[in-house]
CSV table of C-alpha atoms in Angstrom, one decimal:
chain,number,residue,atom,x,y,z
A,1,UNK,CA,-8.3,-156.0,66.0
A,2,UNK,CA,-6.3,-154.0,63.3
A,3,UNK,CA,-9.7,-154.6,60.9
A,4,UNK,CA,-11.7,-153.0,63.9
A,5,UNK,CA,-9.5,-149.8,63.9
A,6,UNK,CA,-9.4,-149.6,60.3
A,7,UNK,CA,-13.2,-149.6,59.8
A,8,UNK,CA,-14.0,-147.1,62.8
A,9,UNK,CA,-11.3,-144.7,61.3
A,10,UNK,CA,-13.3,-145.1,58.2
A,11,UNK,CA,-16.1,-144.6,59.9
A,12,UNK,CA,-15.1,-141.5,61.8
A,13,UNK,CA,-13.4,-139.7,58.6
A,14,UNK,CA,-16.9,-140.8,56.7
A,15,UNK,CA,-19.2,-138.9,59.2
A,16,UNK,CA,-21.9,-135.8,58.5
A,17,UNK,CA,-20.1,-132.9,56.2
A,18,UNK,CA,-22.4,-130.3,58.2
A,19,UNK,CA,-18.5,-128.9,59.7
A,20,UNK,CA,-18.4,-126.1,57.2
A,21,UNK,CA,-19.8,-123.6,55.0
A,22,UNK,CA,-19.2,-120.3,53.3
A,23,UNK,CA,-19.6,-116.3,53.0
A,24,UNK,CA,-19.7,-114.1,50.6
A,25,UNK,CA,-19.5,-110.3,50.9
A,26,UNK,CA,-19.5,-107.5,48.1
A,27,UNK,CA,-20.3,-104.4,47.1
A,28,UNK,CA,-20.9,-102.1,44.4
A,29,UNK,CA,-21.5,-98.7,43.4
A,30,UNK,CA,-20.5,-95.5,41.8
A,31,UNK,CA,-16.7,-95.8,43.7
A,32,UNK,CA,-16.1,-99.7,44.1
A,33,UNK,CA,-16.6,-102.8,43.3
A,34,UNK,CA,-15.7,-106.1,45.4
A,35,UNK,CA,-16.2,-109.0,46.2
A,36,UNK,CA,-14.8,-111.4,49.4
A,37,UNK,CA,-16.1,-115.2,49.3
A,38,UNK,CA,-14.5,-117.8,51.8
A,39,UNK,CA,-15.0,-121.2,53.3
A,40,UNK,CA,-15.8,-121.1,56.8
A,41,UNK,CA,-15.7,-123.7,59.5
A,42,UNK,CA,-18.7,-124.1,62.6
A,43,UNK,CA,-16.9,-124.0,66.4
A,44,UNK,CA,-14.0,-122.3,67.3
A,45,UNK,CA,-14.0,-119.0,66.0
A,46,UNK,CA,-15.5,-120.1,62.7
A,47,UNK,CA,-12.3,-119.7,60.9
A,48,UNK,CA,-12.0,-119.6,56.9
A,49,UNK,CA,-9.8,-121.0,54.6
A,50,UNK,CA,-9.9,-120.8,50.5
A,51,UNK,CA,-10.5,-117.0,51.1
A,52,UNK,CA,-10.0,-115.5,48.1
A,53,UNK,CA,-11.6,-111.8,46.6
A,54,UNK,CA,-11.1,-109.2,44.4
A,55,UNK,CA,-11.4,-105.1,44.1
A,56,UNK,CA,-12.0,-102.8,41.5
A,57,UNK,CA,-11.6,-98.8,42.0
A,58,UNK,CA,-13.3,-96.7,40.0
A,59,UNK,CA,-11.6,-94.0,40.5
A,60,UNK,CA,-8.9,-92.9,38.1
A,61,UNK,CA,-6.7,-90.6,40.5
A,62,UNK,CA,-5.7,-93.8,41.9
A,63,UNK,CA,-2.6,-95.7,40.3
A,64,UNK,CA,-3.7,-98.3,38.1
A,65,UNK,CA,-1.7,-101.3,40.2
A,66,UNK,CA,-4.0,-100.3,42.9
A,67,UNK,CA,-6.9,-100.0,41.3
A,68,UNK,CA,-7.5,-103.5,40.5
A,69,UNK,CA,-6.4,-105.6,43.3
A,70,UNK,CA,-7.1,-109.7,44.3
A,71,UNK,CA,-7.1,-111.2,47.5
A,72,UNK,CA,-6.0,-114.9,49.6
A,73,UNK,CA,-6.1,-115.8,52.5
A,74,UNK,CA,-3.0,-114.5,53.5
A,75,UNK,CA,-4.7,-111.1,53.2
A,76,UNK,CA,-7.2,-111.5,55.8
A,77,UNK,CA,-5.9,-109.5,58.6
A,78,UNK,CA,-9.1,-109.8,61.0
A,79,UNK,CA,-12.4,-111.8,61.4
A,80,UNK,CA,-15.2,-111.6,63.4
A,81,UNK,CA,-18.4,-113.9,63.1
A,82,UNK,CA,-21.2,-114.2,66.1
A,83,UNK,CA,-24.1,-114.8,64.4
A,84,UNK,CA,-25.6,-111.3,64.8
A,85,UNK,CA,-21.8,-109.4,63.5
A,86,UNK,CA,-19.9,-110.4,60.8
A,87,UNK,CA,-16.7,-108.3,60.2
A,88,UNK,CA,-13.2,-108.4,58.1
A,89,UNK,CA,-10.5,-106.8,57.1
A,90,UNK,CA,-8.8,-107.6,54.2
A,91,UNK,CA,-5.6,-105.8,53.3
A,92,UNK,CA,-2.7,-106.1,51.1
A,93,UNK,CA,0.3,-104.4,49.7
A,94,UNK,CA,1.3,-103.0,46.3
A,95,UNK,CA,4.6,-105.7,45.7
A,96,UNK,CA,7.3,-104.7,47.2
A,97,UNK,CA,9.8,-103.6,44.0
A,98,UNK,CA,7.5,-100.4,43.6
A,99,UNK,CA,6.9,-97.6,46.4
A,100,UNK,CA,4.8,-98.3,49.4
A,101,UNK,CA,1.1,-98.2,48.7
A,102,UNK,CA,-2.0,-101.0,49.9
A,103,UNK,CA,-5.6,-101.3,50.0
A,104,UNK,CA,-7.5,-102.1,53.1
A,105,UNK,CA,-11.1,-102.8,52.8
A,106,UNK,CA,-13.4,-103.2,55.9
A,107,UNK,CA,-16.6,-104.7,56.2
A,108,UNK,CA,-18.8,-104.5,59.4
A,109,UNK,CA,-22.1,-106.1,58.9
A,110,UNK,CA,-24.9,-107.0,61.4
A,111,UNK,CA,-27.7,-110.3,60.6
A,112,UNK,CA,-30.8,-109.1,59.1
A,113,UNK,CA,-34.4,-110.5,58.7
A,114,UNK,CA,-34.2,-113.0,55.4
A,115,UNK,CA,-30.4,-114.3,57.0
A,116,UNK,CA,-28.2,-112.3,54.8
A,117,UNK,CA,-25.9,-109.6,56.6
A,118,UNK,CA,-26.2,-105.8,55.8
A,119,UNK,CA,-23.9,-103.1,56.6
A,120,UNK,CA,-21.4,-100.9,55.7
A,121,UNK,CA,-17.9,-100.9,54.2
A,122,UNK,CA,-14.9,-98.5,54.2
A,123,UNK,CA,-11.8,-98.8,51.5
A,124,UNK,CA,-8.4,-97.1,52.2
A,125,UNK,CA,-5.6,-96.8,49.8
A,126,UNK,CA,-2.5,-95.6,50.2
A,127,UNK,CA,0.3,-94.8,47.6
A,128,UNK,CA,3.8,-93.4,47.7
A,129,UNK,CA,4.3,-93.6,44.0
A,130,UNK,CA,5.1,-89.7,43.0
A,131,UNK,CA,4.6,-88.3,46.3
A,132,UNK,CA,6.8,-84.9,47.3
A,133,UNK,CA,8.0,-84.6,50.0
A,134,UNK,CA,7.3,-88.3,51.4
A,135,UNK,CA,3.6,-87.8,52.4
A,136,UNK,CA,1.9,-90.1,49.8
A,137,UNK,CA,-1.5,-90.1,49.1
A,138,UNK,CA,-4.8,-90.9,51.0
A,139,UNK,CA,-7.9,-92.0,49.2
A,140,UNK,CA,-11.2,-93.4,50.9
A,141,UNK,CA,-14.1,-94.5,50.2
A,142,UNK,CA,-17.6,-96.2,51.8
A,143,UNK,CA,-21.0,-97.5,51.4
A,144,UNK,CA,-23.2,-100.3,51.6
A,145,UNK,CA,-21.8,-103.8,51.7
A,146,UNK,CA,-23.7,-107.0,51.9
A,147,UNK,CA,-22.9,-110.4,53.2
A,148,UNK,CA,-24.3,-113.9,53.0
A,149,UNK,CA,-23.7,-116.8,55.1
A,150,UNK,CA,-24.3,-120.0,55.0
């Protein structure tokens, strides 16, 4: 009996790997460059794990600490994967010994023809670092992102 349950739980921790998969979004142009890439599981909201990304702004009115930020999973503040929509936010803030600053960067995509995902993104970043009179500073950006999943 205990040889029966030991080979059927091999058995059913053995079966078809087709559970999971990945994405991969990015874009670049004249203002940013990024990248998002993630595991992703079928069924249930298609959740990710092993998310992990990185940002570079271009611009150099930005503070430097801000300008070149990576990304986890823990940074993934919203999902959203159909099939025809893919969308994400991934956000995170500057650590928290300096003044309150983050970047947010939002990707909404919708399926195209050859299976890869086109659409748009939008990057926020905040800083308080050398702000007068506690207003911080506000600096956005968009443009063309592009996922794939598989």
């Amino acid at each position: 009996m205990r040889a029966n349950v030991a080979v059927m739980s091999i058995l059913l921790a053995t079966g078809p790997a087709v559970a999971s998969g990945g994405l991969s979004c990015g874009a670049r142009d004249g203002a940013v460059k990024f990248t998002i890439e993630s595991g992703i599981t079928r069924g249930m909201g298609s959740p990710v794990f092993d998310l992990h990304g990185q940002i570079e702004i271009f611009d150099k009115a930005v503070a430097e600490d801000l300008r070149r930020v990576s990304f986890d999973s823990a940074h993934l503040a919203q999902y959203w994967l159909d099939g025809e929509e893919l969308r994400m936010i991934v956000y995170r803030e500057r650590d928290a010994d300096k003044p309150h600053g983050y970047v947010e960067v939002i990707v909404k995509t919708k399926s195209g023809e050859d299976g890869d995902y086109i659409g748009q993104y939008s990057v926020t970043v905040f800083d308080m670092a050398g702000a007068a009179g506690g207003e911080g500073k506000t600096f956005n950006y968009s443009g063309r992102a592009t996922c794939l999943v598989e």
